[in-house]
Amino acid sequence: MSYEIIGITVLWIFLYGYVIVASVDFGAGFFAYYAKITKKDHIINQLISRYLSPVWEVTNVFFVFFFVGIVGFFPDSAYYYGTALLVPASIAIILLAIRGSFYAFENYGSKQSNVYMFLYGATGLLIPASLSTALTMSEGGFIVERDGVVSLEYLELFTSPYSWSVVFLAIVSVLFISATFLTFYAARANDTEALKLVRKYALFWATPTIVASLTTFIALGEHNHRHYSNMMDLWWVFGLSVGFFMIALGLIYAEKYYGLAFISVMLQFFFAFFGYGASHLPYILDPYITIYENATHESTGIALIVVFIAGLCLLIPSLILLMKLFLFDADYVKGKK
Amino acid sequence: MMEMDPVLMSRLLTALTLGFHIIFATLGVGVPLMISIAEFIGIKKKDPHYLMLARRWARGFVITVAIGVVTGTAIGLQLSLLWPNFMQIAGNVISLPLFMEVFAFFFEAIFLGIYLYTWDRFKKPYTHWLLSLPVIIGGGLSAVFITTVNAFMNTPEGFTTGASGFAQINPIDAMLNPATPTKVFHVLSSAYVTVAAILATIAAFSLLKKKTSEYHKKALKLTVTLTFIFALLTALAGDFSAKFLAEHQPEKLAAAEWHFETEEGADLILFGWLNDDDVPAGAIRLPGLLSFLAHGDFTSEVTGLAEFPEEERPPLWIHYMFDLMVVIGMYLAAISLVYLFISKVKKWNEHNKWMLRLLVLTGPLAMLAIEFGWIFAEEGRQPWILRGYMTVEEAATSSPHVGLMFILFLGLYTLLGVLCIVILRRMFRNSPAEEELEKKYPVIEKGDNE
């Protein structure tokens, strides 16, 4: 395997990791605020903050990892995306900054504040929407280079059915992933009241998730034929994704094996995400950046991969320790520690 | 504003983000070490005062670390957003340390979460203390890796230039460029001294407010001792840095010292101003000291600014940044030494008002010195972004919207800065250490407050 393929695979794995952990976080923020305005906050907020407090900072690193990695492996992406995305990415940074710091302010610093809660909930939906547009742009047609000047075609972007269906898909997926995770976490905590509530959320957001996946699929067909036909060749990967979705839904509906249900949701998104990614290749930004022509020098690429392996040897045991202490320690989850 | 020069605005926005971020980054590197030392002493001496110290510092640290994380994310992205041409070329070389920095940060984030949420979870108190070590290491290593990037921009090495940008890249050589050792040493030691000084400021301030409890006295003793140790190390690092500059970036040292003509036995110039003919006036002249600073010999030759073409000279106002940084460093070492001396003499009271007032100044001054030092280091390599290879002009984005983004980020940082102070005050004002100690250790605390 060439170092370019290894590089993009590694980055894609991390982006997938970010999608999962960030979805739990973003969705939880929204649910916490929703519960507050429907006066059900006493039921689930304790649960949410017990999980999120030790891990929110780790979530952020997944994201940093991805964008540092993509610029490292494919420096030309800094040139194209960096120039075109100044405004939207700056707005995303500001949203992330508000969210991250306000989470700390709210949970460790002050008494409950409605303003913080609102901002925390609202950014939980706005951030996935704004970040997902970077994926939209990678399909081409939105970032244009003319006479050596790179610019973003805002009008194209805001009038494209594809870009809106991606935004919609991002938001509902976040809510679905988060709700299924919270269902699992509430079940572990033996918190029946919270479980009833979040299970309802999970069942509710399942339908829009699968509908949005379909519409995005169709809209992509209109926007980028090459990518669409590549996806068609990988039809079985998307079939697996739908299969795991059905399993997850069935388990949650039957009120058992919530852990397995959440794993199924992770697999559902794993296959969809990797099917999408694999069919996107060799382009990173259609038609300007491909993984072969625009990769970094071989020596740097190999050094990055070596560091990556060394880093994983350090990270995986640490992450397991973190999960053991806060996710799989029944006493902690129940609030006894 | 929208129409302003994108190069200038990119520089201003980068300076704004970095200037704000380094406050919290410095705390992020230094505070874990101080917490760990306090907890260790607390466990070893079985002294609840030190354990409480570690706990309360950790609690405040969570707030500052949150701001450090989000502003760090901002600068990470802004590197590509504001300097796309730079990243396109240099990304080939510096992506390795950037990548490693993220790993170190990852490591730190994981263990920080564990450390903060497991205070009373382990049977042996040392188990919890051990968890602080990966946090210190992770924080320290992120500083090391990111500093190598900055060092690379000052003395680029580890590649040859081909027809299309860099060729034959050796990312390890690039990381271990000549500027790396002195920069890393200086960054770490100055972060530690600054944090020790800030914590000393808090203790001294509490004592001035007539909270003459044992808790605050112990806090002051510990933090001032640490300030002294790290101030000495920083002075040593500063000396190494000057010798490095003399050899590898003489134009930076020459601009810092208004040293125009190459000469032997060069004087060190403190403060003053430049008259119309660029001759320093009103300055304190320390004969031969610049030669000593540069080469360890009072008569050695120091390269002057006149040796460099006009368009490659850094701005001359960095002289003041250099002087302020050095003078503050001297103040920190001197004042902490005076405190330690007084505390050794039984008859004297080291907690007298004037001593405390002078100690209150140390924290804010040290943070200012960090800012001055970075402004000196960054402005001192103007006009280059990659010294000798790429100017700042060539690297900036062509986007016309940077001015607007500057205003947005200025608003964000103002908000974060104000909220940070408000929340930290509220956090500690409502629960004084003495009360908390009595609640947690009811037996030991009886009669402890004077």
PDB file of N, CA and C in Angstrom, chain B residues 6 21 26 28 79 82 117 122 137 144 153 156 168 176 184 194 238 268 284 308 333 362 373 385 425:
ATOM      1  N   PRO B   6      -4.790  42.680   3.195  1.00  0.00           N
ATOM      2  CA  PRO B   6      -4.911  41.372   3.843  1.00  0.00           C
ATOM      3  C   PRO B   6      -3.633  40.936   4.562  1.00  0.00           C
ATOM      4  N   HIS B  21      -3.709  33.486  23.181  1.00  0.00           N
ATOM      5  CA  HIS B  21      -3.522  32.050  23.446  1.00  0.00           C
ATOM      6  C   HIS B  21      -2.348  31.787  24.382  1.00  0.00           C
ATOM      7  N   THR B  26       0.661  29.149  28.444  1.00  0.00           N
ATOM      8  CA  THR B  26       1.661  29.187  29.499  1.00  0.00           C
ATOM      9  C   THR B  26       1.117  28.559  30.774  1.00  0.00           C
ATOM     10  N   GLY B  28      -1.216  26.422  30.900  1.00  0.00           N
ATOM     11  CA  GLY B  28      -1.408  25.006  30.621  1.00  0.00           C
ATOM     12  C   GLY B  28      -0.141  24.195  30.777  1.00  0.00           C
ATOM     13  N   LEU B  79      -3.574  29.085  11.014  1.00  0.00           N
ATOM     14  CA  LEU B  79      -2.309  28.885  10.300  1.00  0.00           C
ATOM     15  C   LEU B  79      -2.571  28.612   8.822  1.00  0.00           C
ATOM     16  N   LEU B  82      -5.002  31.852   7.262  1.00  0.00           N
ATOM     17  CA  LEU B  82      -4.406  33.162   7.041  1.00  0.00           C
ATOM     18  C   LEU B  82      -3.106  33.079   6.246  1.00  0.00           C
ATOM     19  N   TYR B 117     -11.066  13.935  37.742  1.00  0.00           N
ATOM     20  CA  TYR B 117     -12.283  13.267  38.201  1.00  0.00           C
ATOM     21  C   TYR B 117     -12.028  12.051  39.064  1.00  0.00           C
ATOM     22  N   PHE B 122      -9.015   6.366  44.459  1.00  0.00           N
ATOM     23  CA  PHE B 122      -8.037   5.296  44.627  1.00  0.00           C
ATOM     24  C   PHE B 122      -7.695   5.113  46.100  1.00  0.00           C
ATOM     25  N   ILE B 137       3.916  15.778  31.458  1.00  0.00           N
ATOM     26  CA  ILE B 137       4.710  15.374  30.294  1.00  0.00           C
ATOM     27  C   ILE B 137       4.015  15.806  29.004  1.00  0.00           C
ATOM     28  N   VAL B 144       7.211  21.677  23.621  1.00  0.00           N
ATOM     29  CA  VAL B 144       8.458  21.369  22.917  1.00  0.00           C
ATOM     30  C   VAL B 144       8.214  21.278  21.413  1.00  0.00           C
ATOM     31  N   MET B 153      10.999  28.122  11.712  1.00  0.00           N
ATOM     32  CA  MET B 153      10.722  29.337  10.955  1.00  0.00           C
ATOM     33  C   MET B 153      11.850  30.362  11.126  1.00  0.00           C
ATOM     34  N   PRO B 156      15.499  27.823   9.277  1.00  0.00           N
ATOM     35  CA  PRO B 156      15.019  26.677   8.499  1.00  0.00           C
ATOM     36  C   PRO B 156      16.176  25.762   8.097  1.00  0.00           C
ATOM     37  N   GLN B 168      14.144  16.944  -1.087  1.00  0.00           N
ATOM     38  CA  GLN B 168      14.977  16.192  -0.137  1.00  0.00           C
ATOM     39  C   GLN B 168      14.716  16.603   1.307  1.00  0.00           C
ATOM     40  N   LEU B 176      15.109  19.475  14.619  1.00  0.00           N
ATOM     41  CA  LEU B 176      16.284  19.704  15.460  1.00  0.00           C
ATOM     42  C   LEU B 176      17.168  20.787  14.858  1.00  0.00           C
ATOM     43  N   VAL B 184      13.399  25.865  23.189  1.00  0.00           N
ATOM     44  CA  VAL B 184      12.654  24.943  24.052  1.00  0.00           C
ATOM     45  C   VAL B 184      12.983  25.207  25.519  1.00  0.00           C
ATOM     46  N   THR B 194       6.668  31.749  35.260  1.00  0.00           N
ATOM     47  CA  THR B 194       5.490  32.611  35.192  1.00  0.00           C
ATOM     48  C   THR B 194       4.344  32.047  36.016  1.00  0.00           C
ATOM     49  N   GLY B 238      18.005  32.395  28.949  1.00  0.00           N
ATOM     50  CA  GLY B 238      18.099  33.661  28.234  1.00  0.00           C
ATOM     51  C   GLY B 238      19.529  33.898  27.743  1.00  0.00           C
ATOM     52  N   LEU B 268      26.158  47.014  26.166  1.00  0.00           N
ATOM     53  CA  LEU B 268      24.740  46.669  26.269  1.00  0.00           C
ATOM     54  C   LEU B 268      23.979  47.948  26.559  1.00  0.00           C
ATOM     55  N   ILE B 284      21.113  53.705  29.362  1.00  0.00           N
ATOM     56  CA  ILE B 284      22.146  53.241  30.292  1.00  0.00           C
ATOM     57  C   ILE B 284      23.066  52.327  29.499  1.00  0.00           C
ATOM     58  N   PHE B 308      23.555  44.205   7.258  1.00  0.00           N
ATOM     59  CA  PHE B 308      22.394  43.592   6.585  1.00  0.00           C
ATOM     60  C   PHE B 308      21.712  44.608   5.682  1.00  0.00           C
ATOM     61  N   ALA B 333      13.727  37.221  39.871  1.00  0.00           N
ATOM     62  CA  ALA B 333      14.775  36.519  40.604  1.00  0.00           C
ATOM     63  C   ALA B 333      15.125  37.283  41.878  1.00  0.00           C
ATOM     64  N   THR B 362       4.615  40.137  40.964  1.00  0.00           N
ATOM     65  CA  THR B 362       5.402  39.195  40.172  1.00  0.00           C
ATOM     66  C   THR B 362       4.594  38.490  39.077  1.00  0.00           C
ATOM     67  N   GLY B 373       8.494  38.964  25.384  1.00  0.00           N
ATOM     68  CA  GLY B 373       9.493  38.058  24.826  1.00  0.00           C
ATOM     69  C   GLY B 373       9.055  37.500  23.482  1.00  0.00           C
ATOM     70  N   ILE B 385       8.846  35.194   7.105  1.00  0.00           N
ATOM     71  CA  ILE B 385       8.030  34.220   7.816  1.00  0.00           C
ATOM     72  C   ILE B 385       8.862  32.946   7.930  1.00  0.00           C
ATOM     73  N   ARG B 425     -13.174  34.437  39.795  1.00  0.00           N
ATOM     74  CA  ARG B 425     -13.443  35.198  41.037  1.00  0.00           C
ATOM     75  C   ARG B 425     -14.592  34.594  41.800  1.00  0.00           C
TER      76      ARG B 425
END
